[in-house]
Short mmCIF file of C-alpha atoms in Angstrom, two decimals:
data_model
loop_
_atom_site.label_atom_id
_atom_site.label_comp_id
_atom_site.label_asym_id
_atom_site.label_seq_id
_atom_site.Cartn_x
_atom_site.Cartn_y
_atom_site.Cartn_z
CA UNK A 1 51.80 129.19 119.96
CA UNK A 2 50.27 132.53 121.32
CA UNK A 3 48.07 132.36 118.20
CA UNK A 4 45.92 129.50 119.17
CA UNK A 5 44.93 131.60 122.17
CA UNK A 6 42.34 133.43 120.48
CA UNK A 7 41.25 130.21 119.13
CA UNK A 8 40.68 128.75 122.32
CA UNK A 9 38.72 131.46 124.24
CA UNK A 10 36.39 131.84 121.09
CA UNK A 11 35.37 127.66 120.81
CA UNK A 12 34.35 128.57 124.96
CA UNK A 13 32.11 131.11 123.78
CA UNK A 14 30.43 129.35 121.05
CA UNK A 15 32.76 130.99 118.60
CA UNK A 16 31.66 135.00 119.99
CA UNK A 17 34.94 135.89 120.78
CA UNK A 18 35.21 138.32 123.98
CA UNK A 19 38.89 138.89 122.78
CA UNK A 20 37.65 140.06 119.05
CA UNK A 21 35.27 141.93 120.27
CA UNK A 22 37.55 144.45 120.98
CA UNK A 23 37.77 146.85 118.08
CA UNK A 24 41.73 147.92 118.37
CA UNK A 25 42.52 144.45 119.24
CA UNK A 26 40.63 143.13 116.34
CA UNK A 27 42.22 145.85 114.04
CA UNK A 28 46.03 144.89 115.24
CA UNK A 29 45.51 141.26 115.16
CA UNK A 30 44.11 141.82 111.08
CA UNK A 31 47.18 144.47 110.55
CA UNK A 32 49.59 141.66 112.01
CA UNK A 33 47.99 138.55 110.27
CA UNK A 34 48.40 140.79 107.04
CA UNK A 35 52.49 142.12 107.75
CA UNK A 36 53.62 138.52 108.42
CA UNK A 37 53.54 136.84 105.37
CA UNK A 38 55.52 139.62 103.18
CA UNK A 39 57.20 139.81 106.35
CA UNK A 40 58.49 136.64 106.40
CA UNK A 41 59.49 135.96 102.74
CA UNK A 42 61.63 139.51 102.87
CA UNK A 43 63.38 137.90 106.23
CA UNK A 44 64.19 134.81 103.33
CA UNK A 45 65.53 136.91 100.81
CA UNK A 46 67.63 139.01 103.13
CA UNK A 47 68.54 135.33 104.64
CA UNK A 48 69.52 134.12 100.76
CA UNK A 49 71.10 137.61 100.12
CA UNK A 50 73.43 137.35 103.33
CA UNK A 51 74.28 133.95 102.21
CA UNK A 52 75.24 134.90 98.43
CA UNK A 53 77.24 137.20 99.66
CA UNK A 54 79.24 135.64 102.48
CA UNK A 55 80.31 133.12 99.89
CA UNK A 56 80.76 135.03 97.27
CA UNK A 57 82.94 137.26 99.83
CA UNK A 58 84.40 134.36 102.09
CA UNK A 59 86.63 137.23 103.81
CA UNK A 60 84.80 140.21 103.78
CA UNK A 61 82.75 141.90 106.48
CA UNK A 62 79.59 143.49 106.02
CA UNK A 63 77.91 146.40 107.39
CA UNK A 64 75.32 145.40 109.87
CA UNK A 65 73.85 148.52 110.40
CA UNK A 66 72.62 148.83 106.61
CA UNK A 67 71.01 144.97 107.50
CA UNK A 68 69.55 146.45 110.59
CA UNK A 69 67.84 149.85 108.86
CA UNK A 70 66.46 147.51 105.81
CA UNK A 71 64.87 145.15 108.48
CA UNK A 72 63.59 148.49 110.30
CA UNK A 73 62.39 150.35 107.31
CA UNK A 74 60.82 147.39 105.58
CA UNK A 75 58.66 146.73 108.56
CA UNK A 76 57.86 150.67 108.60
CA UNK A 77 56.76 150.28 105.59
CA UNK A 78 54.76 147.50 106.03
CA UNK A 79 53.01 148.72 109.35
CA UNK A 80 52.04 152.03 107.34
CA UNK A 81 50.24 150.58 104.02
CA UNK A 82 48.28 148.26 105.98
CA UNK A 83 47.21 150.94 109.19
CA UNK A 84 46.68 154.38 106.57
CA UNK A 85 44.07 152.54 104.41
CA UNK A 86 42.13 151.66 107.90
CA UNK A 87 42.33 154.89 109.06
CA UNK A 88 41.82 156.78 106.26
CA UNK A 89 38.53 153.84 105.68
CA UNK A 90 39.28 152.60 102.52
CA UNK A 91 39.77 149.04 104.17
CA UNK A 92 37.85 147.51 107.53
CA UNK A 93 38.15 145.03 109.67
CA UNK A 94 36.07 142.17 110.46
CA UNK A 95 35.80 139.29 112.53
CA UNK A 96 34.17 136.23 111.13
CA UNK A 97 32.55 133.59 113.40
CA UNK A 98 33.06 130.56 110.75
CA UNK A 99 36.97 131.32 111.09
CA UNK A 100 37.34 132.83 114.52
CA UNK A 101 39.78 135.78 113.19
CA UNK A 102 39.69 139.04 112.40
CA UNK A 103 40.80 140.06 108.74
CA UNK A 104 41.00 143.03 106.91
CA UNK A 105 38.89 144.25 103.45
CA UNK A 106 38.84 146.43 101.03
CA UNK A 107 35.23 148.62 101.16
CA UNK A 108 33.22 148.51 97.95
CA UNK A 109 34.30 150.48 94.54
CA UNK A 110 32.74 153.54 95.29
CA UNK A 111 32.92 154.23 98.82
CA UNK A 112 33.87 157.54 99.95
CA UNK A 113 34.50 157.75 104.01
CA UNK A 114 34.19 161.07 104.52
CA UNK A 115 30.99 162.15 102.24
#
């Protein structure tokens, strides 16, 4: 639901959002609109996984903390090849009127940041 606040304050402003215009905010909103998808189907698969194995192994505990550092070092993972290519400039962000959000792209072939 906190999603559709962006949404909101951008159809008040004829859709120039004041909330967008902010350059890290636009930049961790695109990062975060990008994680949550793979995000999401890993959670599934662990979800599936978990399942497999609790029936497989009716009577069997499992080690939580293992669960815990894959969940952890998945999203590490994720966080860090979506933030190093905007750093390092090889993607930007951008916020497009038509669709009120702020998405990330790859430059052009070609681009070099630092030349």
């Amino acid at each position: 639901c906190f999603t559709i606040i962006p949404l909101i304050e951008a159809f008040f402003h004829h859709r120039k959002s004041v909330i967008f215009s902010n350059r890290i905010l636009c930049a961790t909103w695109a990062v975060l609109w990008e994680i949550a998808p793979f995000y999401s189907v890993f959670l599934v698969g662990v979800l599936s996984i978990s399942r497999l194995l609790t029936l497989i192994y009716p009577h069997r505990s499992f080690n939580s903390r293992l669960l815990l550092l894959s969940l952890v070092g998945y999203l590490v993972f994720l966080i860090l090849s979506k933030t190093i290519p905007l750093i390092l400039g090889w993607t930007q962000y951008i916020y497009l009127k038509n669709t009120m959000y702020c998405f990330l792209l790859e430059r052009e072939p070609g681009y070099l940041p630092f030349s």
